[in-house]
Coordinates of C-alpha atoms and ligand atoms in Angstrom, one line a residue:
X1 CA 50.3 105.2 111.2
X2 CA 47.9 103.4 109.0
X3 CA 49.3 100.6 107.2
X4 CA 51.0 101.1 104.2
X5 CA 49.6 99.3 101.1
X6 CA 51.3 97.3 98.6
X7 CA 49.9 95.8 95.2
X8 CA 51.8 93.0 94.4
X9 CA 51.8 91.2 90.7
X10 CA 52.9 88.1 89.6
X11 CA 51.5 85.1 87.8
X12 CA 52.9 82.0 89.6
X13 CA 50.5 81.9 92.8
X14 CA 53.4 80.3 94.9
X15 CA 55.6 83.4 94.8
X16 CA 52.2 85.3 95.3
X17 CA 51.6 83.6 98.8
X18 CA 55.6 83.4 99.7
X19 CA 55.6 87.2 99.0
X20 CA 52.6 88.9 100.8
X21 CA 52.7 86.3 103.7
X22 CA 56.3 87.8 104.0
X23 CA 55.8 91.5 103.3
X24 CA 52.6 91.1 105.8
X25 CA 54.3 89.7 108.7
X26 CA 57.1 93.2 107.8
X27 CA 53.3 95.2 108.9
X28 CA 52.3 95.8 105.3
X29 CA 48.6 95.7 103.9
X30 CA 49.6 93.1 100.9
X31 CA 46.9 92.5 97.9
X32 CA 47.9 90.8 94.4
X33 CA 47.2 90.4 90.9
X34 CA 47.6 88.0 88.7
X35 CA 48.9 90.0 85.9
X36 CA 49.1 93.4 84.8
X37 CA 45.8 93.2 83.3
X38 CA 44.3 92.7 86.4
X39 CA 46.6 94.8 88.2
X40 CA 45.1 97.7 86.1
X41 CA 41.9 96.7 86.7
X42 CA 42.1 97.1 90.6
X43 CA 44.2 100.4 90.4
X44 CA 40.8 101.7 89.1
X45 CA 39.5 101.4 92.4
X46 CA 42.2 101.6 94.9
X47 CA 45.3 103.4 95.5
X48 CA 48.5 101.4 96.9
X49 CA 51.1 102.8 97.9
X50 CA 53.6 100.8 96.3
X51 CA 53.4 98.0 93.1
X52 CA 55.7 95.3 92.9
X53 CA 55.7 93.4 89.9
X54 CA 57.1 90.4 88.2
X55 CA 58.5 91.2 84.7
X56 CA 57.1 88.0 82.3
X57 CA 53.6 87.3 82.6
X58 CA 50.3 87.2 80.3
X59 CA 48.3 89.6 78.8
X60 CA 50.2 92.9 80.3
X61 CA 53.3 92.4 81.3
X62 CA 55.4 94.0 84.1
X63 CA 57.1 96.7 81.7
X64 CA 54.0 97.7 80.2
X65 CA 52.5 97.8 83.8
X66 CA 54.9 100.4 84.1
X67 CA 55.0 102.3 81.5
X68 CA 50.8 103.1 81.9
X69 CA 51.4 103.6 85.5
X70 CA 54.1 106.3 84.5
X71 CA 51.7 107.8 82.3
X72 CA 48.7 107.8 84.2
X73 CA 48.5 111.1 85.8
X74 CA 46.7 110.0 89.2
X75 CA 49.2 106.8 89.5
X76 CA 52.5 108.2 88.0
X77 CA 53.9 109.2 91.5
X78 CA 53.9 105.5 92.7
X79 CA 57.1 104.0 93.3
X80 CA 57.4 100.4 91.5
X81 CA 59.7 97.7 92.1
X82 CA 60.3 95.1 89.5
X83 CA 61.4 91.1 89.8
X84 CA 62.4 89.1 87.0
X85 CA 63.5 85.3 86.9
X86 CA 65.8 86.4 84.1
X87 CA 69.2 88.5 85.4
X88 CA 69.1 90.5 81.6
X89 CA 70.2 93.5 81.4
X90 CA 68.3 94.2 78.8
X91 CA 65.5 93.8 80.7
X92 CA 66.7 95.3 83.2
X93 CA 67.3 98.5 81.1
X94 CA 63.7 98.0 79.9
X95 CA 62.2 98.3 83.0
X96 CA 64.0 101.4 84.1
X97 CA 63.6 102.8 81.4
X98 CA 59.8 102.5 81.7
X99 CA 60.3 104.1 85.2
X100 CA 60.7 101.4 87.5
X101 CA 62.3 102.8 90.8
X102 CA 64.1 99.3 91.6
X103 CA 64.9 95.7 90.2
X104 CA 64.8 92.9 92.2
X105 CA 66.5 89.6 90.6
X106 CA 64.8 86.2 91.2
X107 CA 65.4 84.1 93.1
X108 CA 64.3 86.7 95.3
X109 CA 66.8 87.4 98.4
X110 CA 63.9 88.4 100.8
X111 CA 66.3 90.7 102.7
X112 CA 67.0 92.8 99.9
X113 CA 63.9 93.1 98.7
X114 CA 62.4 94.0 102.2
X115 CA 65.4 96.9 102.3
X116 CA 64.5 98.2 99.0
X117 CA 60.4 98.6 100.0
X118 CA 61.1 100.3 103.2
X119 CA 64.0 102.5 101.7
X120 CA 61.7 103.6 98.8
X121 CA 58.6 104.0 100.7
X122 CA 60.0 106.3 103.4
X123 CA 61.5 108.0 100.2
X124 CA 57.8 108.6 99.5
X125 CA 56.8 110.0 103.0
X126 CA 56.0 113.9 102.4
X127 CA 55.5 115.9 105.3
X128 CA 52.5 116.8 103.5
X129 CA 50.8 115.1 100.6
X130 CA 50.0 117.1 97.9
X131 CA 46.0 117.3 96.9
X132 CA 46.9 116.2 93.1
X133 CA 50.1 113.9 92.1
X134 CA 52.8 115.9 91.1
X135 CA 53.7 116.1 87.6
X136 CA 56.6 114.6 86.0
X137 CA 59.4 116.8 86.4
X138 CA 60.7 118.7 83.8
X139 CA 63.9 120.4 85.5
X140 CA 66.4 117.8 87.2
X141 CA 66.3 117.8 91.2
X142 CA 68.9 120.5 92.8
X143 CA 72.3 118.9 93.0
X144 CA 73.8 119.4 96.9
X145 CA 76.6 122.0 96.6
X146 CA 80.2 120.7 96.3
X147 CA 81.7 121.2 99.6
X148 CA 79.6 120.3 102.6
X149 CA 79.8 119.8 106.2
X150 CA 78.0 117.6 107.7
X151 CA 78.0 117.5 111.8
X152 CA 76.2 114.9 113.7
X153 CA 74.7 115.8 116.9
X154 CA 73.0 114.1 119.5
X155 CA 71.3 114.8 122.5
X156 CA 70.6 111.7 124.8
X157 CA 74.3 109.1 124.1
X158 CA 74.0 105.6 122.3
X159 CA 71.6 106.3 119.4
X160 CA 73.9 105.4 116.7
X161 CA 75.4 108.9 115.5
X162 CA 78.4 107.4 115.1
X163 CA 77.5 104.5 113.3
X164 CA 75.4 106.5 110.9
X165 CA 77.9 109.3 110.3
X166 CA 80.8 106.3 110.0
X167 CA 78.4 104.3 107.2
X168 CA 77.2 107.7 105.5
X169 CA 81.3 108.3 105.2
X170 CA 81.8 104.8 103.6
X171 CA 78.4 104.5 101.5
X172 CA 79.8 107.5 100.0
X173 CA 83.2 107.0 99.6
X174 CA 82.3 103.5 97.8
X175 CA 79.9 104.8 95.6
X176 CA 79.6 108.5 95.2
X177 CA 83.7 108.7 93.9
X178 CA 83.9 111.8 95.9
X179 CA 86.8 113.0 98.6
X180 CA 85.2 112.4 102.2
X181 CA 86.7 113.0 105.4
X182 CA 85.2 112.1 108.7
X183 CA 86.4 113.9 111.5
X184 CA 85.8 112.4 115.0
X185 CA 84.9 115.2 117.7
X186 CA 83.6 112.8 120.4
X187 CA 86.9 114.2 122.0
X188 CA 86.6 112.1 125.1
X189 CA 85.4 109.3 123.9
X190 CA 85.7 109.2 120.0
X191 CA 85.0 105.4 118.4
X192 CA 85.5 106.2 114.2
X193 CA 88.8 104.7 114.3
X194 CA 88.0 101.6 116.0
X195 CA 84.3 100.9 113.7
X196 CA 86.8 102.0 110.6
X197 CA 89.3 99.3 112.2
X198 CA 92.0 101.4 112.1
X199 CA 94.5 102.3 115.0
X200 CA 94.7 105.6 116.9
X201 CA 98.2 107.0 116.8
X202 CA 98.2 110.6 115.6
X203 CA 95.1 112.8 117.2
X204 CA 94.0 116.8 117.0
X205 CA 95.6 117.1 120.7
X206 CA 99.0 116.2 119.7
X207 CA 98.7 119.0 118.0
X208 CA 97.0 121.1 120.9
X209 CA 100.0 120.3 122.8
X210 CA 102.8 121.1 120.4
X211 CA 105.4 123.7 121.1
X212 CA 103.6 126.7 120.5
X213 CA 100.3 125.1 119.6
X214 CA 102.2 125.2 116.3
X215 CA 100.2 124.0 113.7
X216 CA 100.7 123.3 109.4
X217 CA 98.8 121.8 106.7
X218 CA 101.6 119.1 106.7
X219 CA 100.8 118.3 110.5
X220 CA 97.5 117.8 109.6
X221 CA 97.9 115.3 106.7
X222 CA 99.9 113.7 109.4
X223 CA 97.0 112.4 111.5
X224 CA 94.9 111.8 108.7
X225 CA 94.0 107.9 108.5
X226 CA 93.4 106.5 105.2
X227 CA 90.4 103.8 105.4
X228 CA 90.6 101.4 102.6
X229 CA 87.0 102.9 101.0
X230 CA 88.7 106.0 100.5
X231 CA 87.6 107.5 104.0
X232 CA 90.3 110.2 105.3
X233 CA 90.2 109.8 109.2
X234 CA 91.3 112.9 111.8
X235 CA 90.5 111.9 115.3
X236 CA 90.1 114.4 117.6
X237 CA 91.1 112.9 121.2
X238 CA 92.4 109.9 122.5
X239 CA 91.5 110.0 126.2
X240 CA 89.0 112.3 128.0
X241 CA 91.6 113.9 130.5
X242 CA 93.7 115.9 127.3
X243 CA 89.7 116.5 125.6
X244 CA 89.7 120.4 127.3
X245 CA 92.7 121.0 125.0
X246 CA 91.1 120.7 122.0
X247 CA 90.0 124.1 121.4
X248 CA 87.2 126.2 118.6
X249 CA 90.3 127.8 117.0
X250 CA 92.0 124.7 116.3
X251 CA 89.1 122.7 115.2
X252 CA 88.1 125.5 112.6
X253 CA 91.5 125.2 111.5
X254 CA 91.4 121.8 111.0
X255 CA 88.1 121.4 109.2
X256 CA 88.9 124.4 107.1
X257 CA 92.4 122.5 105.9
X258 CA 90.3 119.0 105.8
X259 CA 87.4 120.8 103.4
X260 CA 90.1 121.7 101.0
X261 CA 90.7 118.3 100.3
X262 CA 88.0 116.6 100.3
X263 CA 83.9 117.4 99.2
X264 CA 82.0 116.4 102.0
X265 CA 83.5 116.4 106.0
X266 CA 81.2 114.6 108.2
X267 CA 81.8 115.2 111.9
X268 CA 81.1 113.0 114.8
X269 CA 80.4 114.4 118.4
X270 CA 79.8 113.8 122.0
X271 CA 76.6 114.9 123.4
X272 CA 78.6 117.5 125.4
X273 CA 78.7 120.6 123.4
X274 CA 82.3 121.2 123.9
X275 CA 84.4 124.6 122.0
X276 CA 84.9 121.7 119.3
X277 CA 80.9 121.4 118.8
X278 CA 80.5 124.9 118.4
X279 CA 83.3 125.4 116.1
X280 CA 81.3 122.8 114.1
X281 CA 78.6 123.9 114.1
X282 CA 80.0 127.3 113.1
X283 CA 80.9 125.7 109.9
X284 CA 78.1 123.4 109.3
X285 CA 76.4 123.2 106.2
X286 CA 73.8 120.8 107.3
X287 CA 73.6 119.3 111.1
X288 CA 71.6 116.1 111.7
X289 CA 70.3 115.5 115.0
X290 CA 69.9 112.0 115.6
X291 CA 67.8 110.2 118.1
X292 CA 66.1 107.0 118.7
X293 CA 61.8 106.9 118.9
X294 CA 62.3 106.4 122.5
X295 CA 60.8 108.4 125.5
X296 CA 64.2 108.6 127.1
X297 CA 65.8 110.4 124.1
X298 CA 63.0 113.1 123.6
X299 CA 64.1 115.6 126.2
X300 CA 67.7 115.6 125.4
X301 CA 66.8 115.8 121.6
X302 CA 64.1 118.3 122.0
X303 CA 67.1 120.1 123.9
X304 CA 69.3 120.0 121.3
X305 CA 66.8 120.9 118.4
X306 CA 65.8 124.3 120.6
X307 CA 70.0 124.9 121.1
X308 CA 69.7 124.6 117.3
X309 CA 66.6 126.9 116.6
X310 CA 69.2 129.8 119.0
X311 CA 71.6 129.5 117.1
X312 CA 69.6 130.3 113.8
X313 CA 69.4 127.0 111.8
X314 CA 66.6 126.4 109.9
X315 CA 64.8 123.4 109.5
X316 CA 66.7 123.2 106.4
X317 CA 70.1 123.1 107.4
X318 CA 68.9 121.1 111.1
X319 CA 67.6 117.7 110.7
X320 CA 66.0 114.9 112.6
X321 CA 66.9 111.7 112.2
X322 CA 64.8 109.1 113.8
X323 CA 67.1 106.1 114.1
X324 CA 65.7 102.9 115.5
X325 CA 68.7 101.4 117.7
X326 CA 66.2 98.6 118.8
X327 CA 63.0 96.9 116.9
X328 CA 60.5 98.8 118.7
X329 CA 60.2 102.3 119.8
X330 CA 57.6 105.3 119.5
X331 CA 55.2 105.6 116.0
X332 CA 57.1 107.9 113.8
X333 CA 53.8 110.4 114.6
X334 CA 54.3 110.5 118.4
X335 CA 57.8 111.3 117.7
X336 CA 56.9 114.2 115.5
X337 CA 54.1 115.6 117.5
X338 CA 56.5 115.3 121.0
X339 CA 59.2 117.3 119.3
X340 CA 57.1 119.6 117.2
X341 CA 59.1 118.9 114.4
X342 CA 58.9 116.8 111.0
X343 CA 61.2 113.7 110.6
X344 CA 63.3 114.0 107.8
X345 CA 65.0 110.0 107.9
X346 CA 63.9 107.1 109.9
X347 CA 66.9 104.6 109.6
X348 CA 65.4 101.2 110.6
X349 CA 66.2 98.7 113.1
X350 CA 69.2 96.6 111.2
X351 CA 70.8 93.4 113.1
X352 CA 73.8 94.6 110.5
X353 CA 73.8 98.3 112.4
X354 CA 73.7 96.7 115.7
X355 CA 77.0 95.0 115.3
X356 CA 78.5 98.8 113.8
X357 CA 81.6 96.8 112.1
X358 CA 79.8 94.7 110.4
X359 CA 77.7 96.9 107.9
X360 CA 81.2 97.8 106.4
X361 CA 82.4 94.8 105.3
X362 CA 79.8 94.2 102.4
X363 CA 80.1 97.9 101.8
X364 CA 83.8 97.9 101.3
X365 CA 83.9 94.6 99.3
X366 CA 81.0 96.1 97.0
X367 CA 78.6 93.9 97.9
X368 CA 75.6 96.3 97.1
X369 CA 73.0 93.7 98.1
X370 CA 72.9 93.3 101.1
X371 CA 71.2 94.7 103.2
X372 CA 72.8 97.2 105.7
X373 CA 75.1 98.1 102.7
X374 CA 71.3 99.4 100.5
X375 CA 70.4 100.8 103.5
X376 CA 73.4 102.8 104.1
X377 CA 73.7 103.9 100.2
X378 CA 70.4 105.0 100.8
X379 CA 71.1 107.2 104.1
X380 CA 74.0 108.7 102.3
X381 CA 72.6 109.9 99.4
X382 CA 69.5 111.4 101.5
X383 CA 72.2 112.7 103.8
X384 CA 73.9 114.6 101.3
X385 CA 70.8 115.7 99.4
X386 CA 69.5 117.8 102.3
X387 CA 71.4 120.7 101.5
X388 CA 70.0 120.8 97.7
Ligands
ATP1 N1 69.9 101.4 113.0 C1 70.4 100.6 113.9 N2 70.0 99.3 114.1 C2 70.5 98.6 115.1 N3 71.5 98.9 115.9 C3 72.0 100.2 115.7 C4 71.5 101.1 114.8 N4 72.2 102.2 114.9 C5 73.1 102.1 115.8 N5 73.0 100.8 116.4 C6 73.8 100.3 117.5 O1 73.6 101.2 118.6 C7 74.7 101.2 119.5 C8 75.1 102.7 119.7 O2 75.6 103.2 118.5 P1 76.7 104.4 118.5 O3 77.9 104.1 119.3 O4 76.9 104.7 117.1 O5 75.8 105.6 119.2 P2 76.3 107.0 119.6 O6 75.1 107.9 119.5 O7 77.4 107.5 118.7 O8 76.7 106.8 121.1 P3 77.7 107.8 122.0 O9 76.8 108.8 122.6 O10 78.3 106.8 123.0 O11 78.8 108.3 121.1 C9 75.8 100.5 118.7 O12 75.9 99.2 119.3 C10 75.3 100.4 117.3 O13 75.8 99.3 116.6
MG2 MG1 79.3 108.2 119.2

């Protein structure tokens, strides 16, 4: 991919140097201005693909910048960060109202800020970029419908489906103030419960083998974990030799009780596509496959995606994510072209994600800036946004 460009803007030359010889060494083609004067001046001539800006400086400032970007038909579309010495909220307020996509408080935390660029630019990435810049919309973006379930599939084991449907449940339990349940359907090997930190006593297959195979809404509150962020826990198995009893009638059962109270269900799953994958998948709303942009993962993945495509889900309601599990991997292109399909989220490399527990501790204690915790806000609402 060619590199992606960033105009960067700020009148004290040492934070000029800091930041591009930072964002460079992150793979980005970095060029500055001194102030928003010049800025315009060079946006004559060349199209970035991002502007980051300071707020204060000379002659035009960064909320000016803004506001002729936003009304500058051929630049509009860009997505602008600012950074301000001054933590106002006035200013704050100033610059989004101008149309800044983000605000970055100086002292800069380099982390944060290198979470926001990636999270915005991928934002950016269109399957196919339109001839013109769009126009500013008039009609508000489609809201996702109220109740959706969201299953989690994989085809080749270890590329993170659990940890991104266990972080989508608590970005968006923290932040979204909506009812979410995860249900865990990795029945012989299920890990929610122990990334949520929360014990296993109470699973689907008690109820499996209960006189009868009896079951009640009551039974099923029963099993249900509360995670402090206002995750509701069901956990399907807790050993691989009782997984076999956990059959399609009962799991419809159980996500049908589980969807009535809560919004959004997000289901884990092993890569064997057990009676409980199908019954998921019978009463999925959206289904993200998940792989890593490795050579190993491509066949199973490409598997799954063609199981998928059989079973009538369209590229709308079947999605690839692209998570990177390690710091390198296959271009994002290679990955398309192998599978035939367009990637609708990367989820970058994170040292945060690679220690699964960790990313929800700043999540939980609302610690919005750092960095797994933007990252996983970010995965969440994309998550629940594909079935708008
Ligand atoms: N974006 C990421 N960056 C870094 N490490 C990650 C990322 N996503 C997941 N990991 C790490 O990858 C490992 C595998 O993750 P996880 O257990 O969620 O995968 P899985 O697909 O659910 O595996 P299984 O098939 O065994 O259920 C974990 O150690 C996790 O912390
Ligand atoms: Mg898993």
């Amino acid at each position: 991919m060619d590199q992606q460009k960033i105009l960067f803007v700020d009148d004290e030359e040492q934070i000029r140097r800091l930041l591009s010889s930072f964002l460079s060494r992150r793979g980005y083609a970095v060029t500055t201005a001194v102030d928003g004067q010049q800025a315009l001046e060079m946006l004559e001539t060349e199209t970035p693909d991002m502007v980051i800006t300071d707020v204060n400086m000379p002659n035009v400032d960064g909320v000016e910048l803004t506001r002729r970007l936003r009304a500058d038909p051929r630049l509009g579309h860009l997505p602008i960060i600012m950074l301000s010495a001054k933590v106002q909220t006035d200013e704050i307020l100033a610059g989004y109202a101008e149309g800044a996509d983000e605000y970055v408080p100086k002292p800069i935390e380099m982390r944060v800020l290198a979470a926001k660029v990636e999270s915005l630019l991928r934002r950016m990435v269109q399957p196919a970029a339109p001839a013109a810049p769009a126009p500013t919309p008039i009609v508000p973006a489609p809201e996702p419908p109220a109740k959706q379930v969201i299953v989690f599939l994989h085809g080749k084991g270890g590329v993170g489906t659990t940890t991104l449907a266990v972080n989508v449940g608590v970005a968006l339990a923290t932040t979204a103030g909506r009812r979410i349940s995860l249900l865990d359907l990795d029945l012989p090997y299920g890990n929610a419960a122990t990334m949520l930190g929360l014990p296993v006593e109470h699973t689907l297959a008690d109820l499996a083998d209960g006189p009868g195979g009896q079951v009640s809404g009551e039974s099923l509150a029963e099993l249900t974990q509360l995670h402090r962020s206002g995750v509701r826990l069901l956990t399907g198995c807790d050993g691989p030799e009782r997984a076999a009893s956990v059959g399609g009638l009962l799991v419809r059962w159980a996500i049908e009780r589980t969807l009535e109270v809560s919004d959004v269900v997000l289901i884990d799953t092993s890569t064997w596509w057990s009676e409980a994958t199908m019954a998921a998948l019978a009463g999925a709303t959206t289904v993200c496959v998940v792989t890593t942009p490795r050579f190993v993962a491509m066949k199973a993945t490409a598997s799954c995606l063609a199981a998928l495509d059989r079973l009538g889900f369209s590229g709308e309601h079947a999605r690839l994510v692209v998570n990177n599990t390690a710091s390198r991997g296959m271009k994002p292109q290679d990955v398309a072209r192998r599978l035939a399909r367009q990637i609708d989220l990367t989820v970058p490399y994170l040292a945060t994600f690679a220690d699964a527990a960790r990313v929800l501790r700043p999540l939980d204690r609302g610690q919005t800036d750092e960095v797994g915790a933007i990252v996983a806000r970010d995965l969440a609402s994309r998550v629940v946004s594909f079935a708008a």
